[in-house]
């Protein structure tokens, strides 16, 4: 189920809340699990079976790791087995086809016989719930968390529908106490409603129209340089409002259920360097990669050279986590190299001497280039797009028609609005979270009605991060 | 009552009121109808992904709130922001364009499909040509250009006036058809020349301003080009039936506007006055009619229907071609199905091939990429032919 669909807003959510608040507290986690499985299985019922299987497995491994009297070797074996099992599922569903097709391409180069590639369907959100489970197991092993008291509590943590399919990635230790005991207050519920509406509006009113512009340009043959830049800009806006909107909705829904999730975005396009950017973009992923991968690799404790190497490896794997394509690997490498370069300069960018607007503009420009890698269908398409941005290719004969598609008053208005909202200091999430007043109520209610009516009229309503 | 003085309570109540009232009202509305309450249908079918998608689509389509608000938001976007939604594009000076057609035009170049692919226009056309040839029937193919191919300058000021454009995929398909010795009528060239030579008055326009289809002027030019080509090839000789033209103006609200399905837009827009020419038999004064004994079979889509079966009737391409060739024709038309459906219909009605010498197959350019059912190979039944 997707948050911005009628089935979720008008059927699932009211029914879920009605049952949730009708139950005594000790039954609510069970209902969260049941409801979340319905939410998740709505795409494809067998996805839910797969999630249940890995959840049971991880719960059992957790018990093995924390079993009284377990030796260090036993605990190490258990955590390794669990990590390998989870990553094997993720690897098979997400990376098998990529690996097999790459191997086939290599075999074709040497003229060897190619093998048949199975068509594997990627279960939505598998990257997210695998990370949820892994943080639990690794935290247990490190002694940073205590084991879940019951299976219902653990399954509620893994399946919790607000953050299930596109994050934020919430660690067990963050949520454990809340699963055990949380406060359901009017002010928390109301602020959850406000944040949900803000996220909903970001997605429907801003991300979707930007997506139409981005898709038109990225799918076009030989666009002119101006159109290519506008397309990249539209994609930068789309991916931010899409993902940030989804995270806001997740945070808002969490609050409606009494949970406190951390903010996942902090005005990332106002970053002054790439290092700064990764403190503000998809914060939950950055911190998981830092705590569970970068530090595990040795972090910055093994000398300068190893630190740069670790940064690049972490970003390469972070790129690959987003998708099984060479584009994502390159995207990760690009960010890894920039992070390593800034680390070499003492966490300062190469353009550190510029005034703040210049630093923000250059960071955004670097991000814009990296989004082309992220959005293009493959490396060839990305290369063609870069060439179009730099005006290196002849413009196609039909390219002038693209202008009619993208420079409409509607799209220009939305792009301008996005630019203003992105680069001004007040963040909608903070605004909505800082208490519900009459003024805020008077603003968010019409915003919700407008977003709903826009949702009714939109045929284009993808969630970009579902594919990751 | 004190809760109503608290903005937090008010926000919660309004939010829950909105999300709960929409389905509740829907249930009340549907329970008063005979078809049953749609939301409960989920319990009566197996929970497969396909069933769940269909169920969800059903709920979305039936939603009273969506039905009520959708036209208004489309109207507001159309009126204030010049946004035509999924179907329509605003052009210059009251011209509108079909957005899926433009998407086809702009699409990144894709190589022709592998042989045997069910969506390969070249394979489907060559196979059809060969099947007809085995029955002694010639095939003449007529892709009709998208409106924006001929009038790019009416879509955007960035396009050069009077210079048509051709989508990369269209160019590739036309080149491959020629290489495969398929006879193709090049309306791109015909229309391009005509635009350069004529003044740009509404009467001269080869396409309607609000519609995806050609104008009577475009019809006439295409009919002349086909007749000329058939005679050059020696596939048709002038017949004995004289037709004369009779002026008939019709009022037509363009299909691009109608496809938006917004009554307010349909009321707000003035229909176009289209100066048609009906074809009348000179010997008995009857309007043009297809003849079962005709030598030429015309297959096509809505471009064959407009003015011919639609009002004023007998003023479409088929009647104009009949006038040029001085003989009645026979036709099989499938709206939107120029790529495959019309050939499937021919397979189901093989008598349409009996005693024919020529098949003229028309489809619109965008169907190269967007044809309904793609480009399937359609085996024709044995035993029918010219």
PDB file of N, CA, C and O in Angstrom, chain A residues 33 69 245 268:
ATOM      1  N   UNK A  33       1.411  -5.297  14.226  1.00  0.00           N
ATOM      2  CA  UNK A  33       1.983  -6.358  13.385  1.00  0.00           C
ATOM      3  C   UNK A  33       0.968  -6.816  12.345  1.00  0.00           C
ATOM      4  O   UNK A  33       1.272  -6.877  11.146  1.00  0.00           O
ATOM      5  N   UNK A  69      24.908 -17.795  29.097  1.00  0.00           N
ATOM      6  CA  UNK A  69      25.959 -18.810  29.032  1.00  0.00           C
ATOM      7  C   UNK A  69      26.552 -18.995  27.650  1.00  0.00           C
ATOM      8  O   UNK A  69      27.458 -19.815  27.474  1.00  0.00           O
ATOM      9  N   UNK A 245       8.903  13.825   1.722  1.00  0.00           N
ATOM     10  CA  UNK A 245       7.458  13.767   1.967  1.00  0.00           C
ATOM     11  C   UNK A 245       7.080  12.425   2.566  1.00  0.00           C
ATOM     12  O   UNK A 245       6.303  12.360   3.525  1.00  0.00           O
ATOM     13  N   UNK A 268      18.595  19.488   3.220  1.00  0.00           N
ATOM     14  CA  UNK A 268      19.856  19.021   2.615  1.00  0.00           C
ATOM     15  C   UNK A 268      20.384  19.912   1.499  1.00  0.00           C
ATOM     16  O   UNK A 268      21.595  20.004   1.312  1.00  0.00           O
TER      17      UNK A 268
END
